[in-house]
Amino acid sequence: MRKTMWASVGLSVAAGVLGFAASPAAAAEVKADSCPRGAVCIADLNGQIAKKDIFYSLGVHKLSGLVGKYHLVDNQTNNAGAETCGTSDGVNCTDFGRGNGWYPPYDLTTYNSIRLYA
């Protein structure tokens, strides 16, 4: 009887741990190699991309909560480009290129938006 009870407790603890691992915070991250085709993504230095940091449409996108260094990942099509901007309305921008791939870490602390262009 005791053996069965402890096995049951063990299963309950394991289920609790697994349930915690699948929390919404964990679900908000995607694998770094999954920056979707046609998008620009921002990945932390551990290679994680938050869903809020995936941008598809051309134009200005406001950034929030990005302090420190991050990788910019360009997976756009049709040779589209992207740039980081010092203001939230896409002014004072620094072009980071038109090529697909991972860019070296940028300190995004002073940037308030990212602009995608054709």
PDB file of C-alpha atoms in Angstrom:
ATOM      1  CA  MET A   1       0.000   0.000   0.000  1.00  0.00           C
ATOM      2  CA  ARG A   2       2.788   2.436   0.883  1.00  0.00           C
ATOM      3  CA  LYS A   3       4.543   1.687  -2.385  1.00  0.00           C
ATOM      4  CA  THR A   4       1.370   2.552  -4.310  1.00  0.00           C
ATOM      5  CA  MET A   5       0.877   5.745  -2.309  1.00  0.00           C
ATOM      6  CA  TRP A   6       4.445   6.981  -2.981  1.00  0.00           C
ATOM      7  CA  ALA A   7       4.154   6.083  -6.674  1.00  0.00           C
ATOM      8  CA  SER A   8       0.962   8.140  -6.803  1.00  0.00           C
ATOM      9  CA  VAL A   9       2.670  11.087  -5.071  1.00  0.00           C
ATOM     10  CA  GLY A  10       5.578  10.814  -7.506  1.00  0.00           C
ATOM     11  CA  LEU A  11       3.221  10.961 -10.491  1.00  0.00           C
ATOM     12  CA  SER A  12       1.422  13.988  -9.030  1.00  0.00           C
ATOM     13  CA  VAL A  13       4.715  15.833  -8.502  1.00  0.00           C
ATOM     14  CA  ALA A  14       5.890  14.950 -12.020  1.00  0.00           C
ATOM     15  CA  ALA A  15       2.613  16.192 -13.502  1.00  0.00           C
ATOM     16  CA  GLY A  16       2.952  19.417 -11.546  1.00  0.00           C
ATOM     17  CA  VAL A  17       6.494  19.962 -12.782  1.00  0.00           C
ATOM     18  CA  LEU A  18       5.527  19.256 -16.381  1.00  0.00           C
ATOM     19  CA  GLY A  19       2.527  21.547 -16.078  1.00  0.00           C
ATOM     20  CA  PHE A  20       4.787  24.332 -14.829  1.00  0.00           C
ATOM     21  CA  ALA A  21       7.168  23.875 -17.762  1.00  0.00           C
ATOM     22  CA  ALA A  22       4.307  24.467 -20.183  1.00  0.00           C
ATOM     23  CA  SER A  23       3.303  27.758 -18.567  1.00  0.00           C
ATOM     24  CA  PRO A  24       2.348  30.760 -20.747  1.00  0.00           C
ATOM     25  CA  ALA A  25       5.763  32.355 -20.170  1.00  0.00           C
ATOM     26  CA  ALA A  26       7.468  29.351 -21.734  1.00  0.00           C
ATOM     27  CA  ALA A  27       4.938  29.305 -24.586  1.00  0.00           C
ATOM     28  CA  ALA A  28       5.852  32.922 -25.452  1.00  0.00           C
ATOM     29  CA  GLU A  29       9.299  31.815 -26.641  1.00  0.00           C
ATOM     30  CA  VAL A  30      10.062  30.119 -29.944  1.00  0.00           C
ATOM     31  CA  LYS A  31      13.207  28.448 -31.232  1.00  0.00           C
ATOM     32  CA  ALA A  32      15.748  30.781 -32.770  1.00  0.00           C
ATOM     33  CA  ASP A  33      15.891  28.834 -36.025  1.00  0.00           C
ATOM     34  CA  SER A  34      12.173  29.401 -36.455  1.00  0.00           C
ATOM     35  CA  CYS A  35      12.167  33.066 -37.430  1.00  0.00           C
ATOM     36  CA  PRO A  36       9.350  32.694 -39.958  1.00  0.00           C
ATOM     37  CA  ARG A  37       9.922  33.216 -43.664  1.00  0.00           C
ATOM     38  CA  GLY A  38       9.149  36.803 -44.563  1.00  0.00           C
ATOM     39  CA  ALA A  39       9.818  38.153 -41.048  1.00  0.00           C
ATOM     40  CA  VAL A  40      12.440  40.011 -39.057  1.00  0.00           C
ATOM     41  CA  CYS A  41      12.924  38.708 -35.521  1.00  0.00           C
ATOM     42  CA  ILE A  42      14.775  39.797 -32.421  1.00  0.00           C
ATOM     43  CA  ALA A  43      16.519  36.988 -30.525  1.00  0.00           C
ATOM     44  CA  ASP A  44      18.114  37.210 -27.099  1.00  0.00           C
ATOM     45  CA  LEU A  45      21.717  36.107 -26.665  1.00  0.00           C
ATOM     46  CA  ASN A  46      20.505  32.603 -25.738  1.00  0.00           C
ATOM     47  CA  GLY A  47      18.837  32.321 -29.147  1.00  0.00           C
ATOM     48  CA  GLN A  48      15.241  32.667 -27.966  1.00  0.00           C
ATOM     49  CA  ILE A  49      12.732  34.733 -29.935  1.00  0.00           C
ATOM     50  CA  ALA A  50       9.699  36.119 -28.118  1.00  0.00           C
ATOM     51  CA  LYS A  51       6.522  36.020 -30.217  1.00  0.00           C
ATOM     52  CA  LYS A  52       6.105  39.772 -29.652  1.00  0.00           C
ATOM     53  CA  ASP A  53       9.480  40.280 -31.374  1.00  0.00           C
ATOM     54  CA  ILE A  54       8.506  38.827 -34.764  1.00  0.00           C
ATOM     55  CA  PHE A  55       7.683  41.445 -37.410  1.00  0.00           C
ATOM     56  CA  TYR A  56       6.149  40.735 -40.823  1.00  0.00           C
ATOM     57  CA  SER A  57       4.695  43.888 -42.331  1.00  0.00           C
ATOM     58  CA  LEU A  58       6.626  46.744 -43.884  1.00  0.00           C
ATOM     59  CA  GLY A  59       6.663  49.935 -41.844  1.00  0.00           C
ATOM     60  CA  VAL A  60       7.495  50.968 -38.286  1.00  0.00           C
ATOM     61  CA  HIS A  61       7.070  48.616 -35.314  1.00  0.00           C
ATOM     62  CA  LYS A  62       7.493  49.881 -31.747  1.00  0.00           C
ATOM     63  CA  LEU A  63       9.903  48.018 -29.480  1.00  0.00           C
ATOM     64  CA  SER A  64       9.356  47.580 -25.774  1.00  0.00           C
ATOM     65  CA  GLY A  65      11.273  45.977 -22.927  1.00  0.00           C
ATOM     66  CA  LEU A  66      14.458  45.380 -24.917  1.00  0.00           C
ATOM     67  CA  VAL A  67      17.396  46.409 -22.757  1.00  0.00           C
ATOM     68  CA  GLY A  68      20.870  45.202 -23.638  1.00  0.00           C
ATOM     69  CA  LYS A  69      22.176  43.186 -26.567  1.00  0.00           C
ATOM     70  CA  TYR A  70      20.060  41.139 -28.968  1.00  0.00           C
ATOM     71  CA  HIS A  71      20.545  39.469 -32.341  1.00  0.00           C
ATOM     72  CA  LEU A  72      18.550  40.762 -35.273  1.00  0.00           C
ATOM     73  CA  VAL A  73      17.424  37.912 -37.519  1.00  0.00           C
ATOM     74  CA  ASP A  74      16.365  38.819 -41.049  1.00  0.00           C
ATOM     75  CA  ASN A  75      14.316  36.222 -42.887  1.00  0.00           C
ATOM     76  CA  GLN A  76      12.501  38.603 -45.234  1.00  0.00           C
ATOM     77  CA  THR A  77      11.867  37.849 -48.877  1.00  0.00           C
ATOM     78  CA  ASN A  78      12.287  39.986 -52.028  1.00  0.00           C
ATOM     79  CA  ASN A  79      15.512  41.611 -50.752  1.00  0.00           C
ATOM     80  CA  ALA A  80      13.608  43.724 -48.203  1.00  0.00           C
ATOM     81  CA  GLY A  81      15.623  45.649 -45.630  1.00  0.00           C
ATOM     82  CA  ALA A  82      15.319  46.636 -41.999  1.00  0.00           C
ATOM     83  CA  GLU A  83      16.685  49.289 -39.688  1.00  0.00           C
ATOM     84  CA  THR A  84      16.580  50.117 -35.995  1.00  0.00           C
ATOM     85  CA  CYS A  85      15.290  53.574 -35.073  1.00  0.00           C
ATOM     86  CA  GLY A  86      15.911  55.881 -32.134  1.00  0.00           C
ATOM     87  CA  THR A  87      12.321  57.102 -31.950  1.00  0.00           C
ATOM     88  CA  SER A  88       9.071  55.179 -31.724  1.00  0.00           C
ATOM     89  CA  ASP A  89       7.857  56.694 -35.009  1.00  0.00           C
ATOM     90  CA  GLY A  90      10.750  55.461 -37.164  1.00  0.00           C
ATOM     91  CA  VAL A  91      13.091  58.481 -37.157  1.00  0.00           C
ATOM     92  CA  ASN A  92      16.891  58.513 -36.569  1.00  0.00           C
ATOM     93  CA  CYS A  93      17.347  55.039 -38.038  1.00  0.00           C
ATOM     94  CA  THR A  94      20.415  52.865 -38.566  1.00  0.00           C
ATOM     95  CA  ASP A  95      20.216  50.406 -41.448  1.00  0.00           C
ATOM     96  CA  PHE A  96      21.324  46.899 -40.535  1.00  0.00           C
ATOM     97  CA  GLY A  97      21.076  45.433 -43.996  1.00  0.00           C
ATOM     98  CA  ARG A  98      19.186  43.688 -46.719  1.00  0.00           C
ATOM     99  CA  GLY A  99      20.686  40.238 -46.355  1.00  0.00           C
ATOM    100  CA  ASN A 100      19.005  37.286 -44.732  1.00  0.00           C
ATOM    101  CA  GLY A 101      20.572  35.751 -41.654  1.00  0.00           C
ATOM    102  CA  TRP A 102      21.736  36.472 -38.136  1.00  0.00           C
ATOM    103  CA  TYR A 103      23.342  39.798 -37.354  1.00  0.00           C
ATOM    104  CA  PRO A 104      25.895  40.352 -34.563  1.00  0.00           C
ATOM    105  CA  PRO A 105      24.463  41.441 -31.201  1.00  0.00           C
ATOM    106  CA  TYR A 106      23.156  45.010 -31.111  1.00  0.00           C
ATOM    107  CA  ASP A 107      22.539  46.975 -27.947  1.00  0.00           C
ATOM    108  CA  LEU A 108      18.853  47.816 -28.411  1.00  0.00           C
ATOM    109  CA  THR A 109      18.559  49.847 -25.193  1.00  0.00           C
ATOM    110  CA  THR A 110      18.461  53.183 -27.021  1.00  0.00           C
ATOM    111  CA  TYR A 111      16.280  52.005 -29.932  1.00  0.00           C
ATOM    112  CA  ASN A 112      12.516  52.464 -29.771  1.00  0.00           C
ATOM    113  CA  SER A 113      11.372  50.992 -33.069  1.00  0.00           C
ATOM    114  CA  ILE A 114      12.335  48.818 -36.009  1.00  0.00           C
ATOM    115  CA  ARG A 115      11.395  49.716 -39.583  1.00  0.00           C
ATOM    116  CA  LEU A 116      11.002  47.172 -42.368  1.00  0.00           C
ATOM    117  CA  TYR A 117      11.208  48.503 -45.930  1.00  0.00           C
ATOM    118  CA  ALA A 118      11.070  47.228 -49.502  1.00  0.00           C
TER     119      ALA A 118
END
